[in-house]
Amino acid sequence: MKQILLLFVVTITSTMSFDMFSNYRRTDLGNSIDIASMKLLKEIYDKSSEKNVVTSPLGVLTLLSLYASVSEGKNREEIMRLLGANDYKDKQNVEYWLSDSYERLSEHYSKMDPGFLSLANKVLVSDRFTLNDTFAIKAGGYNTEVSSIDFSERKGAADAINTWSSQKSIGKINNPVSESDIDPATVIALLNVIFFQGHWFVPFNASETKEKEFNVDRSTVVKVPMMHLEQSLYYLEDNNMGVRMIELPYQETKFRMIIVLPNDIDGLPEVLRKASEKGLHESIFEMYPVEEVHLDLPKFEIKSKINFKSILQKVGVSSIFKNESTGIVKESSVVVSEVLQEAFVKIDEEGATAGAFTGIFAVQPSALIEPPPHIIFKVDRPFMFVILHDDIVIFTGTYSGNNMK
Ligand SMILES: *[C@@H]1O[C@H](CO)[C@@H](O)[C@H](O)[C@H]1NC(C)=O
Ligand SMILES: *[C@@H]1O[C@H](CO)[C@@H](O)[C@H](O)[C@H]1NC(C)=O
Ligand SMILES: *[C@@H]1O[C@H](CO)[C@@H](O)[C@H](O)[C@H]1NC(C)=O
């Protein structure tokens, strides 16, 4: 059980300089995604039993922002607060903010070289419903494909989702949903795939990868394949966070991975707690180059399946699971029934491959009504009976017990 805190920091920029230590731009959107991501990671970590987790918060945040763009009241407010909108109650501000941020990001990322980064969104709507025109236009702004499907054919619906996920992740995320994940009452599914394949700016030398010790906790040491590198890198000692950090740049311009190493062997939960409050950007943007880092980094692979419904409720997004949103399909309001993510990461000498599939599923409010508590009906006293054909009584009688002679 390796305890690893992993963070992919992706920054966008308009300049395309190709040097190892780029000047990374810092934006309000980046800061908001940072804090929301750390909040979600902390909750996922706390909930995970084996403590190796990987997630793409961006996949969830992107789909939530699309959902919020046509929602009202508490449904919208809670999402906007998580997304970090300054004034999440002001409709105008929120609309400007959404179109200027997540919508633009989806647009931008979906046009990057799919050889290293792809982001795709899809809306699957039940063939019994039609998309609200306003929502269809919003979805278009997110570069979203729209198709119609019969969710009551659960196997067909799962296959369609899985085929799309596989196509968009170059065959790496093939079965994120199974037939049993599909509720036949689904009205709409919002889907996202993010896939990243990056090559280290300076690859690790595979012949220097050796089994070395890794402290699982204060009393458990295991051997793991440890890669080795000696290189000038960006670095920071951050005593407030109780960590040291290094940055590993990728050949692909503007992509980098930050490793956050707690000072204490069992310091990760506390570091996650601090990060969930203020994010990591404060520290990341203080990193400075040092001449020579002797780095030992495990080579590893993690796969996570995350039920975001409970995670989102922990970070203050609960209304969408109870309160209806109108404005998504024409014929009915909807409530969110499930938010799922499957994510993986593979780190080796050459670089990193990571991907995530996210799905938000919504149903008609009536589909969420809890079955009433079961009714007790004991026929333990004299009673009457009637036998009918259609509405015609063909037999009737009474029973008072004790007459079975
Ligand atoms: C990789 O490491 C081995 C063993 O230390 C060394 O002989 C070899 O030259 C290195 N290769 C490169 C490309 O640096
Ligand atoms: C549903 O919305 C109402 C009105 O906006 C709000 O008072 C209530 O708390 C919401 N329910 C949940 C579970 O958030
Ligand atoms: C579509 O949604 C908008 C709000 O986003 C709403 O004003 C409009 O009435 C909806 N149209 C239909 C046909 O439901």
Short mmCIF file of C-alpha atoms and ligand atoms in Angstrom, two decimals:
data_model
loop_
_atom_site.label_atom_id
_atom_site.label_comp_id
_atom_site.label_asym_id
_atom_site.label_seq_id
_atom_site.Cartn_x
_atom_site.Cartn_y
_atom_site.Cartn_z
CA MET A 1 0.00 0.00 0.00
CA LYS A 2 1.99 2.92 -1.22
CA GLN A 3 0.87 6.21 0.18
CA ILE A 4 1.35 8.61 -2.64
CA LEU A 5 -0.12 12.01 -3.15
CA LEU A 6 -0.38 12.69 -6.76
CA LEU A 7 -1.27 15.85 -8.49
CA PHE A 8 -1.48 16.77 -12.09
CA VAL A 9 -1.36 20.42 -12.66
CA VAL A 10 -2.45 21.51 -16.06
CA THR A 11 -2.18 25.12 -17.01
CA ILE A 12 -3.26 26.78 -20.20
CA THR A 13 -1.44 29.52 -21.94
CA SER A 14 -1.40 31.39 -25.15
CA THR A 15 2.37 31.46 -25.60
CA MET A 16 4.08 28.34 -26.85
CA SER A 17 7.63 28.64 -25.61
CA PHE A 18 9.62 25.45 -25.44
CA ASP A 19 11.93 25.60 -22.49
CA MET A 20 12.20 23.36 -19.52
CA PHE A 21 11.26 25.88 -16.88
CA SER A 22 8.37 27.69 -18.44
CA ASN A 23 6.70 30.63 -16.82
CA TYR A 24 3.36 29.19 -15.85
CA ARG A 25 0.42 31.51 -15.93
CA ARG A 26 -1.69 31.83 -12.79
CA THR A 27 -5.39 32.48 -13.23
CA ASP A 28 -8.50 32.73 -11.04
CA LEU A 29 -9.89 29.67 -12.76
CA GLY A 30 -6.71 27.71 -12.02
CA ASN A 31 -6.89 28.73 -8.37
CA SER A 32 -10.54 27.70 -8.09
CA ILE A 33 -9.92 24.32 -9.70
CA ASP A 34 -6.94 23.81 -7.39
CA ILE A 35 -8.97 24.32 -4.22
CA ALA A 36 -11.98 22.31 -5.43
CA SER A 37 -9.65 19.49 -6.54
CA MET A 38 -7.89 19.33 -3.18
CA LYS A 39 -11.24 19.30 -1.35
CA LEU A 40 -12.42 16.38 -3.46
CA LEU A 41 -9.12 14.51 -3.17
CA LYS A 42 -9.18 14.76 0.63
CA GLU A 43 -12.69 13.30 0.81
CA ILE A 44 -11.84 10.52 -1.65
CA TYR A 45 -8.70 9.68 0.29
CA ASP A 46 -10.51 9.65 3.63
CA LYS A 47 -13.09 7.28 2.21
CA SER A 48 -10.68 4.95 0.43
CA SER A 49 -9.58 1.84 2.30
CA GLU A 50 -6.30 1.20 0.50
CA LYS A 51 -5.28 4.87 0.23
CA ASN A 52 -4.01 4.70 -3.36
CA VAL A 53 -6.34 6.96 -5.27
CA VAL A 54 -6.37 8.83 -8.51
CA THR A 55 -9.08 11.15 -9.74
CA SER A 56 -9.72 13.83 -12.30
CA PRO A 57 -11.70 16.46 -10.41
CA LEU A 58 -11.79 18.45 -13.65
CA GLY A 59 -14.06 15.84 -15.24
CA VAL A 60 -16.59 16.19 -12.43
CA LEU A 61 -16.31 19.97 -12.19
CA THR A 62 -16.79 20.39 -15.94
CA LEU A 63 -19.98 18.33 -15.98
CA LEU A 64 -21.30 20.02 -12.84
CA SER A 65 -20.71 23.41 -14.40
CA LEU A 66 -22.74 22.38 -17.44
CA TYR A 67 -25.53 21.15 -15.15
CA ALA A 68 -25.40 24.39 -13.16
CA SER A 69 -25.58 26.53 -16.28
CA VAL A 70 -29.29 25.74 -16.62
CA SER A 71 -30.14 25.11 -12.96
CA GLU A 72 -31.62 27.52 -10.46
CA GLY A 73 -31.63 28.17 -6.73
CA LYS A 74 -29.80 25.90 -4.38
CA ASN A 75 -28.86 23.44 -7.14
CA ARG A 76 -26.88 26.14 -8.88
CA GLU A 77 -25.57 27.90 -5.77
CA GLU A 78 -23.98 24.81 -4.23
CA ILE A 79 -22.22 23.92 -7.47
CA MET A 80 -21.04 27.49 -8.05
CA ARG A 81 -19.65 27.62 -4.54
CA LEU A 82 -17.62 24.45 -5.14
CA LEU A 83 -16.47 25.79 -8.52
CA GLY A 84 -15.32 28.91 -6.71
CA ALA A 85 -17.38 31.62 -8.42
CA ASN A 86 -16.83 34.88 -6.53
CA ASP A 87 -20.45 35.81 -6.34
CA TYR A 88 -22.30 32.56 -6.73
CA LYS A 89 -25.71 34.07 -6.02
CA ASP A 90 -25.64 36.67 -8.77
CA LYS A 91 -27.08 35.13 -11.91
CA GLN A 92 -25.40 37.45 -14.36
CA ASN A 93 -22.02 37.07 -12.72
CA VAL A 94 -22.39 33.30 -12.65
CA GLU A 95 -23.34 33.12 -16.31
CA TYR A 96 -20.40 35.23 -17.36
CA TRP A 97 -18.11 33.27 -15.09
CA LEU A 98 -19.20 29.87 -16.43
CA SER A 99 -18.94 30.80 -20.08
CA ASP A 100 -15.60 32.41 -19.46
CA SER A 101 -14.16 29.46 -17.55
CA TYR A 102 -15.25 25.83 -17.87
CA GLU A 103 -16.86 26.33 -21.24
CA ARG A 104 -13.69 27.91 -22.60
CA LEU A 105 -11.55 25.23 -20.99
CA SER A 106 -13.58 22.44 -22.60
CA GLU A 107 -13.35 24.20 -25.92
CA HIS A 108 -9.60 24.68 -25.55
CA TYR A 109 -8.76 21.19 -24.29
CA SER A 110 -10.92 19.44 -26.82
CA LYS A 111 -8.80 21.01 -29.53
CA MET A 112 -5.40 20.02 -28.18
CA ASP A 113 -3.22 17.38 -29.77
CA PRO A 114 -5.01 14.13 -28.80
CA GLY A 115 -1.58 12.49 -28.83
CA PHE A 116 -1.04 13.96 -25.37
CA LEU A 117 -4.26 15.51 -24.09
CA SER A 118 -7.84 14.90 -25.01
CA LEU A 119 -11.00 16.05 -23.34
CA ALA A 120 -14.39 15.05 -24.65
CA ASN A 121 -17.93 15.67 -23.43
CA LYS A 122 -21.07 13.87 -24.45
CA VAL A 123 -24.75 14.17 -23.62
CA LEU A 124 -26.89 11.06 -23.97
CA VAL A 125 -30.57 11.82 -23.77
CA SER A 126 -33.34 9.24 -23.45
CA ASP A 127 -35.28 8.79 -26.69
CA ARG A 128 -38.46 9.57 -24.74
CA PHE A 129 -37.28 13.14 -24.07
CA THR A 130 -35.97 16.15 -25.99
CA LEU A 131 -33.27 18.54 -24.88
CA ASN A 132 -34.30 22.03 -23.86
CA ASP A 133 -33.05 24.36 -26.62
CA THR A 134 -31.15 26.58 -24.19
CA PHE A 135 -29.41 23.56 -22.71
CA ALA A 136 -28.56 22.25 -26.19
CA ILE A 137 -26.85 25.57 -26.98
CA LYS A 138 -24.93 25.52 -23.67
CA ALA A 139 -23.82 21.95 -24.32
CA GLY A 140 -22.63 23.03 -27.77
CA GLY A 141 -20.47 25.67 -26.10
CA TYR A 142 -18.81 22.85 -24.13
CA ASN A 143 -18.01 21.12 -27.42
CA THR A 144 -20.38 18.33 -26.49
CA GLU A 145 -21.71 15.64 -28.81
CA VAL A 146 -25.39 14.91 -28.28
CA SER A 147 -27.14 11.64 -29.07
CA SER A 148 -30.34 9.94 -28.17
CA ILE A 149 -30.58 6.46 -26.65
CA ASP A 150 -33.02 4.00 -25.09
CA PHE A 151 -31.92 3.64 -21.45
CA SER A 152 -34.44 0.88 -20.83
CA GLU A 153 -32.20 -1.30 -23.02
CA ARG A 154 -29.66 -1.32 -20.22
CA LYS A 155 -27.05 -3.46 -21.95
CA GLY A 156 -27.21 -1.40 -25.15
CA ALA A 157 -26.90 1.84 -23.17
CA ALA A 158 -23.91 0.57 -21.17
CA ASP A 159 -22.26 -0.65 -24.39
CA ALA A 160 -22.76 2.74 -26.06
CA ILE A 161 -21.22 4.57 -23.10
CA ASN A 162 -18.31 2.14 -22.87
CA THR A 163 -17.60 2.28 -26.60
CA TRP A 164 -17.48 6.06 -26.48
CA SER A 165 -15.20 6.04 -23.41
CA SER A 166 -12.88 3.56 -25.08
CA GLN A 167 -12.66 5.63 -28.28
CA LYS A 168 -11.91 8.83 -26.40
CA SER A 169 -9.28 7.25 -24.14
CA ILE A 170 -7.35 5.42 -26.86
CA GLY A 171 -8.64 2.11 -25.54
CA LYS A 172 -7.53 2.70 -21.93
CA ILE A 173 -10.90 3.10 -20.17
CA ASN A 174 -13.07 0.47 -21.74
CA ASN A 175 -15.71 -0.54 -19.23
CA PRO A 176 -16.43 2.31 -16.85
CA VAL A 177 -20.10 1.34 -16.54
CA SER A 178 -21.84 -2.01 -16.37
CA GLU A 179 -25.41 -2.91 -17.18
CA SER A 180 -26.31 -2.67 -13.49
CA ASP A 181 -25.12 0.95 -13.35
CA ILE A 182 -27.79 1.94 -15.85
CA ASP A 183 -31.13 2.91 -14.34
CA PRO A 184 -33.81 2.28 -17.00
CA ALA A 185 -35.49 5.48 -15.76
CA THR A 186 -32.47 7.59 -16.76
CA VAL A 187 -33.50 10.75 -18.60
CA ILE A 188 -30.06 12.12 -19.34
CA ALA A 189 -26.40 11.25 -18.88
CA LEU A 190 -23.62 13.84 -19.02
CA LEU A 191 -20.30 12.18 -19.83
CA ASN A 192 -16.70 13.32 -19.86
CA VAL A 193 -13.40 11.66 -20.71
CA ILE A 194 -10.01 13.22 -20.06
CA PHE A 195 -6.92 11.42 -21.30
CA PHE A 196 -3.30 12.43 -20.90
CA GLN A 197 -0.14 10.87 -22.18
CA GLY A 198 3.01 12.81 -21.33
CA HIS A 199 6.71 12.14 -21.75
CA TRP A 200 9.18 13.33 -19.12
CA PHE A 201 11.35 16.17 -20.28
CA VAL A 202 14.23 14.12 -18.88
CA PRO A 203 13.30 10.43 -18.87
CA PHE A 204 14.43 8.18 -16.03
CA ASN A 205 17.11 5.66 -16.95
CA ALA A 206 15.39 2.24 -16.72
CA SER A 207 18.61 0.44 -15.82
CA GLU A 208 18.76 2.52 -12.64
CA THR A 209 15.31 1.43 -11.46
CA LYS A 210 15.87 -0.76 -8.39
CA GLU A 211 13.80 -2.30 -5.63
CA LYS A 212 14.06 0.13 -2.72
CA GLU A 213 12.36 0.66 0.61
CA PHE A 214 9.07 2.50 0.96
CA ASN A 215 7.52 3.31 4.34
CA VAL A 216 3.86 2.42 4.26
CA ASP A 217 3.56 3.73 7.81
CA ARG A 218 5.84 4.09 10.85
CA SER A 219 6.09 0.36 11.34
CA THR A 220 5.73 -1.12 7.84
CA VAL A 221 8.40 -1.04 5.18
CA VAL A 222 7.94 -2.62 1.75
CA LYS A 223 10.15 -2.90 -1.32
CA VAL A 224 8.92 -1.13 -4.45
CA PRO A 225 10.49 -0.51 -7.88
CA MET A 226 12.07 2.91 -7.45
CA MET A 227 13.16 5.02 -10.42
CA HIS A 228 16.13 7.31 -10.09
CA LEU A 229 17.07 10.67 -11.60
CA GLU A 230 19.78 13.27 -10.97
CA GLN A 231 18.76 16.54 -12.44
CA SER A 232 18.18 20.23 -11.94
CA LEU A 233 14.51 20.61 -10.95
CA TYR A 234 12.09 23.08 -9.37
CA TYR A 235 11.82 22.52 -5.65
CA LEU A 236 10.25 23.88 -2.46
CA GLU A 237 10.43 23.27 1.27
CA ASP A 238 7.11 24.39 2.69
CA ASN A 239 7.07 24.27 6.46
CA ASN A 240 3.51 25.54 6.80
CA MET A 241 2.27 22.62 4.76
CA GLY A 242 4.86 20.31 6.29
CA VAL A 243 6.11 19.13 2.90
CA ARG A 244 8.86 19.24 0.33
CA MET A 245 7.87 19.42 -3.32
CA ILE A 246 9.53 18.86 -6.69
CA GLU A 247 8.33 19.47 -10.19
CA LEU A 248 8.84 17.08 -13.09
CA PRO A 249 8.22 18.77 -16.43
CA TYR A 250 6.96 16.97 -19.52
CA GLN A 251 8.22 17.41 -23.05
CA GLU A 252 4.73 18.56 -23.93
CA THR A 253 4.85 22.30 -23.33
CA LYS A 254 3.20 23.57 -20.14
CA PHE A 255 2.52 20.14 -18.63
CA ARG A 256 4.19 19.17 -15.39
CA MET A 257 3.74 16.86 -12.44
CA ILE A 258 4.27 17.99 -8.87
CA ILE A 259 5.22 15.50 -6.17
CA VAL A 260 4.24 16.58 -2.67
CA LEU A 261 6.18 14.66 -0.03
CA PRO A 262 5.07 15.03 3.60
CA ASN A 263 7.90 15.53 6.08
CA ASP A 264 6.39 12.93 8.38
CA ILE A 265 5.98 9.32 7.35
CA ASP A 266 2.36 9.48 8.48
CA GLY A 267 1.88 13.12 7.52
CA LEU A 268 -0.28 12.70 4.42
CA PRO A 269 -3.76 13.03 6.01
CA GLU A 270 -2.76 16.32 7.64
CA VAL A 271 -1.23 17.61 4.39
CA LEU A 272 -4.43 16.75 2.54
CA ARG A 273 -6.47 18.56 5.17
CA LYS A 274 -4.39 21.72 4.78
CA ALA A 275 -4.47 21.48 0.98
CA SER A 276 -8.25 21.10 1.03
CA GLU A 277 -8.47 24.50 2.74
CA LYS A 278 -6.13 26.61 0.66
CA GLY A 279 -5.12 24.51 -2.32
CA LEU A 280 -1.55 23.93 -3.49
CA HIS A 281 -1.06 26.84 -5.88
CA GLU A 282 0.35 29.11 -3.17
CA SER A 283 3.21 26.62 -2.76
CA ILE A 284 3.54 25.56 -6.39
CA PHE A 285 4.09 29.13 -7.49
CA GLU A 286 6.87 29.56 -4.95
CA MET A 287 8.98 26.71 -6.28
CA TYR A 288 12.47 27.62 -7.44
CA PRO A 289 15.14 25.80 -9.46
CA VAL A 290 17.86 23.91 -7.63
CA GLU A 291 21.05 22.64 -9.22
CA GLU A 292 20.89 18.96 -8.57
CA VAL A 293 18.10 16.84 -7.18
CA HIS A 294 18.75 13.13 -6.54
CA LEU A 295 15.26 11.82 -6.95
CA ASP A 296 13.91 8.37 -6.07
CA LEU A 297 10.34 7.99 -7.30
CA PRO A 298 8.28 4.79 -7.28
CA LYS A 299 7.10 3.39 -10.56
CA PHE A 300 3.41 2.69 -10.05
CA GLU A 301 -0.04 2.21 -11.44
CA ILE A 302 -3.34 3.08 -9.74
CA LYS A 303 -6.90 2.55 -10.79
CA SER A 304 -9.83 4.08 -8.88
CA LYS A 305 -13.58 3.69 -9.14
CA ILE A 306 -15.20 6.55 -7.30
CA ASN A 307 -18.81 7.05 -6.32
CA PHE A 308 -18.93 10.84 -6.32
CA LYS A 309 -22.46 11.04 -4.95
CA SER A 310 -21.30 10.72 -1.36
CA ILE A 311 -18.09 12.68 -1.99
CA LEU A 312 -19.97 15.66 -3.44
CA GLN A 313 -22.35 15.72 -0.48
CA LYS A 314 -19.31 16.00 1.81
CA VAL A 315 -18.13 19.11 -0.04
CA GLY A 316 -21.49 20.82 0.06
CA VAL A 317 -23.18 19.71 -3.15
CA SER A 318 -26.30 17.83 -2.08
CA SER A 319 -29.28 19.72 -3.46
CA ILE A 320 -28.94 18.32 -7.02
CA PHE A 321 -29.65 14.83 -5.62
CA LYS A 322 -32.95 15.94 -4.10
CA ASN A 323 -34.14 19.08 -5.88
CA GLU A 324 -35.40 19.15 -9.44
CA SER A 325 -33.71 21.05 -12.24
CA THR A 326 -35.87 22.24 -15.07
CA GLY A 327 -34.32 23.53 -18.27
CA ILE A 328 -32.48 20.31 -19.19
CA VAL A 329 -35.17 18.39 -21.06
CA LYS A 330 -38.48 19.80 -22.29
CA GLU A 331 -40.91 17.20 -20.96
CA SER A 332 -39.87 16.94 -17.33
CA SER A 333 -37.64 18.19 -14.58
CA VAL A 334 -34.78 15.92 -13.50
CA VAL A 335 -32.76 15.08 -10.39
CA VAL A 336 -29.25 13.66 -10.34
CA SER A 337 -29.22 10.00 -9.33
CA GLU A 338 -25.54 9.01 -9.75
CA VAL A 339 -22.12 10.56 -10.31
CA LEU A 340 -19.46 8.01 -11.17
CA GLN A 341 -15.81 8.18 -12.10
CA GLU A 342 -13.25 5.64 -13.16
CA ALA A 343 -9.68 6.90 -13.32
CA PHE A 344 -6.22 5.45 -13.75
CA VAL A 345 -2.63 6.60 -13.78
CA LYS A 346 0.57 4.85 -14.79
CA ILE A 347 3.92 6.38 -13.97
CA ASP A 348 7.09 4.89 -15.42
CA GLU A 349 10.52 5.83 -16.72
CA GLU A 350 9.17 7.37 -19.91
CA GLY A 351 6.38 9.47 -18.50
CA ALA A 352 2.81 9.26 -17.33
CA THR A 353 -0.44 8.09 -18.80
CA ALA A 354 -3.63 9.03 -17.01
CA GLY A 355 -7.29 8.99 -17.87
CA ALA A 356 -10.69 9.38 -16.35
CA PHE A 357 -14.26 8.73 -17.34
CA THR A 358 -16.96 10.67 -15.48
CA GLY A 359 -20.72 10.25 -15.76
CA ILE A 360 -23.55 12.24 -14.21
CA PHE A 361 -26.88 10.44 -14.51
CA ALA A 362 -30.24 12.10 -13.93
CA VAL A 363 -33.75 10.67 -13.66
CA GLN A 364 -37.28 12.03 -13.36
CA PRO A 365 -38.01 13.07 -9.77
CA SER A 366 -40.71 10.39 -9.43
CA ALA A 367 -38.08 7.69 -10.08
CA LEU A 368 -36.32 8.70 -6.87
CA ILE A 369 -39.33 8.33 -4.60
CA GLU A 370 -38.42 5.88 -1.87
CA PRO A 371 -40.66 2.85 -1.70
CA PRO A 372 -42.97 3.31 1.31
CA PRO A 373 -42.26 1.15 4.34
CA HIS A 374 -43.89 -2.24 3.81
CA ILE A 375 -47.45 -2.61 4.93
CA ILE A 376 -48.48 -5.27 7.36
CA PHE A 377 -51.75 -6.94 6.41
CA LYS A 378 -52.75 -9.83 8.64
CA VAL A 379 -56.04 -11.44 7.69
CA ASP A 380 -56.79 -12.58 11.23
CA ARG A 381 -60.48 -11.75 11.64
CA PRO A 382 -63.65 -12.35 9.70
CA PHE A 383 -63.55 -10.80 6.27
CA MET A 384 -65.27 -10.47 2.94
CA PHE A 385 -64.03 -11.40 -0.50
CA VAL A 386 -65.05 -10.60 -4.04
CA ILE A 387 -63.98 -12.22 -7.29
CA LEU A 388 -64.23 -10.07 -10.34
CA HIS A 389 -63.83 -10.29 -14.06
CA ASP A 390 -63.12 -6.77 -15.20
CA ASP A 391 -65.61 -4.86 -13.15
CA ILE A 392 -68.14 -7.69 -12.89
CA VAL A 393 -68.45 -9.39 -9.58
CA ILE A 394 -68.68 -13.10 -10.32
CA PHE A 395 -68.23 -14.45 -6.80
CA THR A 396 -68.38 -12.87 -3.39
CA GLY A 397 -68.49 -14.25 0.12
CA THR A 398 -67.41 -13.91 3.70
CA TYR A 399 -65.12 -15.94 5.82
CA SER A 400 -65.37 -16.05 9.59
CA GLY A 401 -63.01 -18.89 10.38
CA ASN A 402 -63.49 -22.28 11.91
CA ASN A 403 -65.77 -23.68 9.23
CA MET A 404 -63.38 -26.03 7.37
CA LYS A 405 -65.26 -29.23 8.05
C1 LIG B 1 21.79 4.34 -17.64
O1 LIG B 1 22.40 3.84 -16.47
C2 LIG B 1 23.38 2.88 -16.74
C3 LIG B 1 23.81 2.27 -15.41
O2 LIG B 1 24.03 3.28 -14.44
C4 LIG B 1 24.53 3.54 -17.52
O3 LIG B 1 25.52 2.58 -17.81
C5 LIG B 1 23.96 4.12 -18.82
O4 LIG B 1 24.96 4.84 -19.50
C6 LIG B 1 22.81 5.06 -18.51
N1 LIG B 1 22.15 5.45 -19.76
C7 LIG B 1 21.93 6.70 -20.06
C8 LIG B 1 21.23 6.96 -21.36
O5 LIG B 1 22.27 7.63 -19.34
C1 LIG B 2 -33.87 22.09 -2.10
O1 LIG B 2 -34.11 23.45 -2.44
C2 LIG B 2 -34.71 24.21 -1.40
C3 LIG B 2 -35.04 25.58 -1.95
O2 LIG B 2 -33.98 26.13 -2.68
C4 LIG B 2 -33.76 24.26 -0.21
O3 LIG B 2 -34.33 24.99 0.85
C5 LIG B 2 -33.44 22.84 0.26
O4 LIG B 2 -32.49 22.87 1.28
C6 LIG B 2 -32.91 22.02 -0.93
N1 LIG B 2 -32.71 20.63 -0.53
C7 LIG B 2 -31.50 20.12 -0.33
C8 LIG B 2 -31.43 18.67 0.04
O5 LIG B 2 -30.48 20.77 -0.47
C1 LIG B 3 -35.66 25.81 -21.31
O1 LIG B 3 -34.89 26.28 -20.23
C2 LIG B 3 -35.02 27.66 -19.97
C3 LIG B 3 -34.11 28.02 -18.83
O2 LIG B 3 -32.81 27.58 -19.05
C4 LIG B 3 -36.46 27.98 -19.63
O3 LIG B 3 -36.62 29.38 -19.46
C5 LIG B 3 -37.38 27.47 -20.73
O4 LIG B 3 -38.72 27.65 -20.34
C6 LIG B 3 -37.13 26.00 -21.01
N1 LIG B 3 -37.93 25.57 -22.15
C7 LIG B 3 -38.72 24.48 -22.12
C8 LIG B 3 -39.45 24.17 -23.36
O5 LIG B 3 -38.80 23.78 -21.12
#
